[in-house]
PDB file of C-alpha atoms and ligand atoms in Angstrom:
ATOM      1  CA  MET A  99     181.710 221.676 198.894  1.00  0.00           C
ATOM      2  CA  ASN A 100     181.774 224.308 196.156  1.00  0.00           C
ATOM      3  CA  LEU A 101     182.693 222.799 192.923  1.00  0.00           C
ATOM      4  CA  ALA A 102     184.068 224.214 189.704  1.00  0.00           C
ATOM      5  CA  ILE A 103     184.167 221.885 186.602  1.00  0.00           C
ATOM      6  CA  PHE A 104     186.542 222.885 183.865  1.00  0.00           C
ATOM      7  CA  ALA A 105     185.680 221.561 180.431  1.00  0.00           C
ATOM      8  CA  SER A 106     186.327 222.526 176.767  1.00  0.00           C
ATOM      9  CA  GLY A 107     184.318 220.095 174.660  1.00  0.00           C
ATOM     10  CA  ASN A 108     181.474 217.557 174.679  1.00  0.00           C
ATOM     11  CA  GLY A 109     180.815 217.476 178.469  1.00  0.00           C
ATOM     12  CA  SER A 110     179.550 213.943 179.079  1.00  0.00           C
ATOM     13  CA  ASN A 111     181.611 213.749 182.232  1.00  0.00           C
ATOM     14  CA  PHE A 112     180.176 217.169 183.288  1.00  0.00           C
ATOM     15  CA  SER A 113     176.710 215.751 182.748  1.00  0.00           C
ATOM     16  CA  ALA A 114     177.468 212.615 184.838  1.00  0.00           C
ATOM     17  CA  ILE A 115     178.710 214.821 187.703  1.00  0.00           C
ATOM     18  CA  ILE A 116     175.675 217.211 187.601  1.00  0.00           C
ATOM     19  CA  LYS A 117     173.371 214.023 187.598  1.00  0.00           C
ATOM     20  CA  ALA A 118     175.005 212.718 190.699  1.00  0.00           C
ATOM     21  CA  ILE A 119     174.592 216.073 192.420  1.00  0.00           C
ATOM     22  CA  LYS A 120     170.934 216.294 191.376  1.00  0.00           C
ATOM     23  CA  LYS A 121     170.326 212.803 192.634  1.00  0.00           C
ATOM     24  CA  GLY A 122     171.899 213.780 195.955  1.00  0.00           C
ATOM     25  CA  ARG A 123     174.781 211.394 195.605  1.00  0.00           C
ATOM     26  CA  ILE A 124     177.270 214.301 195.870  1.00  0.00           C
ATOM     27  CA  LYS A 125     176.532 217.133 198.311  1.00  0.00           C
ATOM     28  CA  ALA A 126     177.603 220.320 196.567  1.00  0.00           C
ATOM     29  CA  GLY A 127     176.849 224.036 197.397  1.00  0.00           C
ATOM     30  CA  SER A 128     177.873 226.217 194.413  1.00  0.00           C
ATOM     31  CA  VAL A 129     178.539 224.431 191.176  1.00  0.00           C
ATOM     32  CA  LEU A 130     179.733 226.077 188.050  1.00  0.00           C
ATOM     33  CA  LEU A 131     181.269 225.392 184.709  1.00  0.00           C
ATOM     34  CA  VAL A 132     184.442 227.143 183.600  1.00  0.00           C
ATOM     35  CA  CYS A 133     184.820 226.796 179.817  1.00  0.00           C
ATOM     36  CA  ASP A 134     187.264 228.242 177.351  1.00  0.00           C
ATOM     37  CA  LYS A 135     185.277 227.520 174.146  1.00  0.00           C
ATOM     38  CA  PRO A 136     182.081 229.456 173.385  1.00  0.00           C
ATOM     39  CA  ASP A 137     180.720 226.856 170.939  1.00  0.00           C
ATOM     40  CA  ALA A 138     181.479 223.727 173.165  1.00  0.00           C
ATOM     41  CA  ARG A 139     178.550 221.436 173.698  1.00  0.00           C
ATOM     42  CA  VAL A 140     179.229 221.472 177.461  1.00  0.00           C
ATOM     43  CA  ILE A 141     177.937 225.107 177.566  1.00  0.00           C
ATOM     44  CA  ARG A 142     174.573 223.927 176.268  1.00  0.00           C
ATOM     45  CA  ARG A 143     174.561 221.083 178.786  1.00  0.00           C
ATOM     46  CA  ALA A 144     175.162 223.612 181.562  1.00  0.00           C
ATOM     47  CA  GLN A 145     172.464 225.963 180.348  1.00  0.00           C
ATOM     48  CA  LYS A 146     170.050 223.033 180.262  1.00  0.00           C
ATOM     49  CA  ALA A 147     171.017 221.987 183.805  1.00  0.00           C
ATOM     50  CA  LYS A 148     170.819 225.595 185.044  1.00  0.00           C
ATOM     51  CA  VAL A 149     174.413 225.486 186.051  1.00  0.00           C
ATOM     52  CA  GLY A 150     176.307 228.848 185.930  1.00  0.00           C
ATOM     53  CA  VAL A 151     178.969 229.295 183.165  1.00  0.00           C
ATOM     54  CA  ILE A 152     182.141 231.303 183.304  1.00  0.00           C
ATOM     55  CA  LEU A 153     183.413 231.626 179.731  1.00  0.00           C
ATOM     56  CA  VAL A 154     187.081 232.727 179.532  1.00  0.00           C
ATOM     57  CA  ARG A 155     188.505 232.593 176.062  1.00  0.00           C
ATOM     58  CA  ARG A 156     192.289 232.261 175.885  1.00  0.00           C
ATOM     59  CA  GLU A 157     192.439 234.379 172.670  1.00  0.00           C
ATOM     60  CA  ASP A 158     191.221 237.355 174.676  1.00  0.00           C
ATOM     61  CA  PHE A 159     194.465 237.498 176.670  1.00  0.00           C
ATOM     62  CA  ALA A 160     198.021 238.219 175.785  1.00  0.00           C
ATOM     63  CA  GLY A 161     199.502 235.322 177.768  1.00  0.00           C
ATOM     64  CA  ARG A 162     198.539 232.276 179.873  1.00  0.00           C
ATOM     65  CA  ALA A 163     199.143 234.165 183.165  1.00  0.00           C
ATOM     66  CA  ASP A 164     196.544 236.862 182.267  1.00  0.00           C
ATOM     67  CA  PHE A 165     194.076 234.190 181.071  1.00  0.00           C
ATOM     68  CA  GLU A 166     194.460 232.243 184.380  1.00  0.00           C
ATOM     69  CA  ALA A 167     194.267 235.422 186.491  1.00  0.00           C
ATOM     70  CA  ALA A 168     190.938 236.141 184.847  1.00  0.00           C
ATOM     71  CA  ILE A 169     189.640 232.664 185.815  1.00  0.00           C
ATOM     72  CA  ILE A 170     190.908 233.139 189.376  1.00  0.00           C
ATOM     73  CA  ARG A 171     189.347 236.546 189.612  1.00  0.00           C
ATOM     74  CA  ARG A 172     185.971 235.234 188.496  1.00  0.00           C
ATOM     75  CA  LEU A 173     186.213 232.195 190.776  1.00  0.00           C
ATOM     76  CA  LYS A 174     187.004 234.184 193.886  1.00  0.00           C
ATOM     77  CA  SER A 175     183.519 234.983 195.126  1.00  0.00           C
ATOM     78  CA  TYR A 176     182.523 231.261 194.873  1.00  0.00           C
ATOM     79  CA  LYS A 177     185.115 229.920 197.506  1.00  0.00           C
ATOM     80  CA  ILE A 178     185.805 226.937 195.376  1.00  0.00           C
ATOM     81  CA  ASP A 179     186.834 223.778 197.320  1.00  0.00           C
ATOM     82  CA  LEU A 180     187.427 221.568 194.355  1.00  0.00           C
ATOM     83  CA  ILE A 181     188.211 222.061 190.631  1.00  0.00           C
ATOM     84  CA  ALA A 182     187.372 218.973 188.623  1.00  0.00           C
ATOM     85  CA  LEU A 183     188.980 219.006 185.114  1.00  0.00           C
ATOM     86  CA  ALA A 184     186.630 217.135 182.735  1.00  0.00           C
ATOM     87  CA  GLY A 185     188.161 217.394 179.233  1.00  0.00           C
ATOM     88  CA  PHE A 186     189.698 220.835 179.696  1.00  0.00           C
ATOM     89  CA  MET A 187     192.126 221.049 176.931  1.00  0.00           C
ATOM     90  CA  ARG A 188     194.694 223.359 178.407  1.00  0.00           C
ATOM     91  CA  MET A 189     197.657 222.738 180.746  1.00  0.00           C
ATOM     92  CA  LEU A 190     197.329 224.802 183.920  1.00  0.00           C
ATOM     93  CA  SER A 191     200.510 226.642 184.982  1.00  0.00           C
ATOM     94  CA  PRO A 192     202.505 225.668 188.013  1.00  0.00           C
ATOM     95  CA  ASP A 193     201.294 228.908 189.592  1.00  0.00           C
ATOM     96  CA  PHE A 194     197.678 228.036 189.179  1.00  0.00           C
ATOM     97  CA  VAL A 195     198.321 224.421 190.433  1.00  0.00           C
ATOM     98  CA  ARG A 196     200.023 225.763 193.502  1.00  0.00           C
ATOM     99  CA  LYS A 197     197.283 228.211 194.237  1.00  0.00           C
ATOM    100  CA  TYR A 198     194.704 225.349 194.387  1.00  0.00           C
ATOM    101  CA  CYS A 199     197.153 222.816 195.778  1.00  0.00           C
ATOM    102  CA  ASN A 200     195.597 219.365 196.256  1.00  0.00           C
ATOM    103  CA  ARG A 201     192.285 220.815 195.194  1.00  0.00           C
ATOM    104  CA  ILE A 202     192.433 220.094 191.391  1.00  0.00           C
ATOM    105  CA  ILE A 203     191.611 216.635 189.990  1.00  0.00           C
ATOM    106  CA  ASN A 204     191.543 215.317 186.495  1.00  0.00           C
ATOM    107  CA  ILE A 205     190.105 212.258 184.727  1.00  0.00           C
ATOM    108  CA  HIS A 206     192.148 210.506 182.083  1.00  0.00           C
ATOM    109  CA  PRO A 207     191.029 207.558 179.739  1.00  0.00           C
ATOM    110  CA  SER A 208     193.963 205.228 180.572  1.00  0.00           C
ATOM    111  CA  LEU A 209     195.646 203.558 183.491  1.00  0.00           C
ATOM    112  CA  LEU A 210     198.234 206.195 184.133  1.00  0.00           C
ATOM    113  CA  PRO A 211     201.191 206.312 183.845  1.00  0.00           C
ATOM    114  CA  ALA A 212     200.374 204.392 180.546  1.00  0.00           C
ATOM    115  CA  PHE A 213     199.096 206.311 177.572  1.00  0.00           C
ATOM    116  CA  LYS A 214     199.378 209.916 178.640  1.00  0.00           C
ATOM    117  CA  GLY A 215     198.259 212.690 176.216  1.00  0.00           C
ATOM    118  CA  SER A 216     195.102 213.604 174.309  1.00  0.00           C
ATOM    119  CA  HIS A 217     194.918 210.269 172.233  1.00  0.00           C
ATOM    120  CA  ALA A 218     195.034 207.825 174.998  1.00  0.00           C
ATOM    121  CA  ILE A 219     192.268 205.557 173.780  1.00  0.00           C
ATOM    122  CA  LYS A 220     193.576 205.273 170.261  1.00  0.00           C
ATOM    123  CA  ASP A 221     197.159 204.855 171.538  1.00  0.00           C
ATOM    124  CA  ALA A 222     196.064 201.851 173.733  1.00  0.00           C
ATOM    125  CA  LEU A 223     194.346 200.302 170.707  1.00  0.00           C
ATOM    126  CA  ASP A 224     197.209 200.931 168.353  1.00  0.00           C
ATOM    127  CA  ALA A 225     199.642 199.405 170.961  1.00  0.00           C
ATOM    128  CA  ALA A 226     197.500 196.273 170.846  1.00  0.00           C
ATOM    129  CA  ALA A 227     197.276 196.448 174.614  1.00  0.00           C
ATOM    130  CA  HIS A 228     194.969 193.814 176.273  1.00  0.00           C
ATOM    131  CA  PHE A 229     193.682 196.369 178.791  1.00  0.00           C
ATOM    132  CA  THR A 230     193.538 199.976 179.409  1.00  0.00           C
ATOM    133  CA  GLY A 231     191.293 201.953 181.788  1.00  0.00           C
ATOM    134  CA  VAL A 232     190.467 205.168 183.548  1.00  0.00           C
ATOM    135  CA  THR A 233     192.286 207.172 186.204  1.00  0.00           C
ATOM    136  CA  VAL A 234     191.153 209.986 188.466  1.00  0.00           C
ATOM    137  CA  HIS A 235     194.196 211.827 189.865  1.00  0.00           C
ATOM    138  CA  PHE A 236     195.289 214.955 191.631  1.00  0.00           C
ATOM    139  CA  VAL A 237     196.777 217.413 189.205  1.00  0.00           C
ATOM    140  CA  ASP A 238     200.391 218.445 189.648  1.00  0.00           C
ATOM    141  CA  GLU A 239     202.683 220.542 187.356  1.00  0.00           C
ATOM    142  CA  GLU A 240     203.172 217.766 184.709  1.00  0.00           C
ATOM    143  CA  MET A 241     200.523 216.642 182.123  1.00  0.00           C
ATOM    144  CA  ASP A 242     198.447 213.573 183.145  1.00  0.00           C
ATOM    145  CA  HIS A 243     200.489 213.162 186.257  1.00  0.00           C
ATOM    146  CA  GLY A 244     200.005 213.356 189.952  1.00  0.00           C
ATOM    147  CA  PRO A 245     198.800 211.186 192.890  1.00  0.00           C
ATOM    148  CA  VAL A 246     196.274 208.623 191.792  1.00  0.00           C
ATOM    149  CA  ILE A 247     192.878 208.655 193.507  1.00  0.00           C
ATOM    150  CA  LEU A 248     190.940 205.922 191.708  1.00  0.00           C
ATOM    151  CA  GLN A 249     191.680 203.643 188.737  1.00  0.00           C
ATOM    152  CA  ARG A 250     189.536 201.177 186.928  1.00  0.00           C
ATOM    153  CA  GLU A 251     190.678 198.617 184.371  1.00  0.00           C
ATOM    154  CA  VAL A 252     188.855 198.307 180.993  1.00  0.00           C
ATOM    155  CA  ARG A 253     189.712 195.212 178.914  1.00  0.00           C
ATOM    156  CA  ILE A 254     190.319 195.606 175.237  1.00  0.00           C
ATOM    157  CA  ALA A 255     188.656 192.896 173.067  1.00  0.00           C
ATOM    158  CA  LYS A 256     190.086 191.823 169.769  1.00  0.00           C
ATOM    159  CA  LYS A 257     187.002 193.060 167.946  1.00  0.00           C
ATOM    160  CA  ASP A 258     187.189 196.608 169.610  1.00  0.00           C
ATOM    161  CA  THR A 259     187.103 199.551 167.414  1.00  0.00           C
ATOM    162  CA  LEU A 260     187.873 203.175 168.638  1.00  0.00           C
ATOM    163  CA  VAL A 261     184.253 203.807 168.852  1.00  0.00           C
ATOM    164  CA  SER A 262     183.323 200.657 170.899  1.00  0.00           C
ATOM    165  CA  LEU A 263     186.254 201.152 173.213  1.00  0.00           C
ATOM    166  CA  GLU A 264     185.517 204.788 173.723  1.00  0.00           C
ATOM    167  CA  LYS A 265     182.105 203.915 174.637  1.00  0.00           C
ATOM    168  CA  ARG A 266     183.021 201.474 177.404  1.00  0.00           C
ATOM    169  CA  ILE A 267     185.768 203.808 178.736  1.00  0.00           C
ATOM    170  CA  HIS A 268     183.268 206.678 178.852  1.00  0.00           C
ATOM    171  CA  SER A 269     180.720 204.622 180.760  1.00  0.00           C
ATOM    172  CA  VAL A 270     183.350 203.676 183.327  1.00  0.00           C
ATOM    173  CA  GLU A 271     184.455 207.376 183.541  1.00  0.00           C
ATOM    174  CA  HIS A 272     180.841 208.479 184.224  1.00  0.00           C
ATOM    175  CA  LYS A 273     180.828 206.324 187.410  1.00  0.00           C
ATOM    176  CA  LEU A 274     184.320 206.810 188.552  1.00  0.00           C
ATOM    177  CA  TYR A 275     184.493 210.621 188.420  1.00  0.00           C
ATOM    178  CA  PRO A 276     181.292 211.142 190.449  1.00  0.00           C
ATOM    179  CA  GLN A 277     182.552 208.563 192.901  1.00  0.00           C
ATOM    180  CA  ALA A 278     185.887 210.414 193.447  1.00  0.00           C
ATOM    181  CA  ILE A 279     184.164 213.800 193.671  1.00  0.00           C
ATOM    182  CA  ARG A 280     181.744 212.281 196.325  1.00  0.00           C
ATOM    183  CA  LEU A 281     184.713 210.846 198.388  1.00  0.00           C
ATOM    184  CA  PHE A 282     186.436 214.237 198.225  1.00  0.00           C
ATOM    185  CA  SER A 283     183.282 216.059 199.308  1.00  0.00           C
ATOM    186  CA  GLU A 284     182.918 213.730 202.243  1.00  0.00           C
ATOM    187  CA  GLY A 285     186.414 214.399 203.360  1.00  0.00           C
ATOM    188  CA  LYS A 286     187.420 210.800 202.733  1.00  0.00           C
ATOM    189  CA  ILE A 287     190.419 211.533 200.522  1.00  0.00           C
ATOM    190  CA  LYS A 288     193.552 212.410 202.400  1.00  0.00           C
ATOM    191  CA  ILE A 289     196.784 213.257 200.618  1.00  0.00           C
ATOM    192  CA  LYS A 290     200.069 212.914 202.464  1.00  0.00           C
ATOM    193  CA  GLY A 291     202.978 213.946 200.250  1.00  0.00           C
ATOM    194  CA  ARG A 292     202.342 212.069 197.119  1.00  0.00           C
ATOM    195  CA  LYS A 293     200.339 209.269 198.723  1.00  0.00           C
ATOM    196  CA  VAL A 294     196.488 209.274 198.574  1.00  0.00           C
ATOM    197  CA  GLU A 295     194.550 207.490 201.372  1.00  0.00           C
ATOM    198  CA  ILE A 296     190.947 206.840 201.020  1.00  0.00           C
ATOM    199  CA  SER A 297     188.783 205.943 204.080  1.00  0.00           C
ATOM    200  CA  ASN A 298     185.526 203.986 203.923  1.00  0.00           C
ATOM    201  CA  PRO A 299     184.930 204.240 200.164  1.00  0.00           C
TER     202      PRO A 299
HETATM  203  C1  GRF B 555     187.314 212.076 178.767  1.00  0.00           C
HETATM  204  O1  GRF B 555     187.608 210.932 178.050  1.00  0.00           O
HETATM  205  C2  GRF B 555     188.259 212.435 179.783  1.00  0.00           C
HETATM  206  O2  GRF B 555     188.869 211.205 180.344  1.00  0.00           O
HETATM  207  C3  GRF B 555     189.333 213.214 179.093  1.00  0.00           C
HETATM  208  O3  GRF B 555     188.552 214.016 178.206  1.00  0.00           O
HETATM  209  C4  GRF B 555     187.382 213.347 177.878  1.00  0.00           C
HETATM  210  C5  GRF B 555     186.256 214.308 177.988  1.00  0.00           C
HETATM  211  O4  GRF B 555     185.044 213.797 177.509  1.00  0.00           O
HETATM  212  N1  GRF B 555     190.134 213.963 179.972  1.00  0.00           N
HETATM  213  P1  GRF B 555     183.738 214.581 177.829  1.00  0.00           P
HETATM  214  O5  GRF B 555     183.884 215.939 177.204  1.00  0.00           O
HETATM  215  O6  GRF B 555     183.428 214.646 179.282  1.00  0.00           O
HETATM  216  O7  GRF B 555     182.643 213.799 177.098  1.00  0.00           O
END
């Protein structure tokens, strides 16, 4: 399986995935990072792990279509089987999603459909929810939406702060995302319409 990880920021999920590949838990051929921010920490993580980086800045293109066309052009020779969004802070167009139909997944720090959007952890705290969680899902044309692959619940304690809750959610993410990618690479995730079936997890 050839894997492209799309990320814009810190990259702790990127590192968790790379670690699982290096330990042989995920069998991957080509692995590369696609990033839209030249100063993102994830680029330094990729360089340290000797993972190739494709840097495509949105500002260098007149519109989203040209930006995405440049990504597609640069991905072409890698024959990518799976795109894993890991904190990629841009919505992909319906055309892009259709091109990689059922081959783009995302991780989101809530139990979707609850708390969509980029402040999901804070929103769960502010709502005084008793639990939140982590979701790995196929990407469709809507934000934080699409068939769910794996979900894990994370309890919210009364004494939780944003920092403490974020820490627990991230540690769940760092297990769940590599697990989902491993299942995909082993052909154990089947998608029929909008229904996901997982065999022998
Ligand atoms: C994660 O919380 C992920 O769920 C969300 O973006 C965050 C990325 O964190 N989509 P990191 O850059 O992997 O540390």
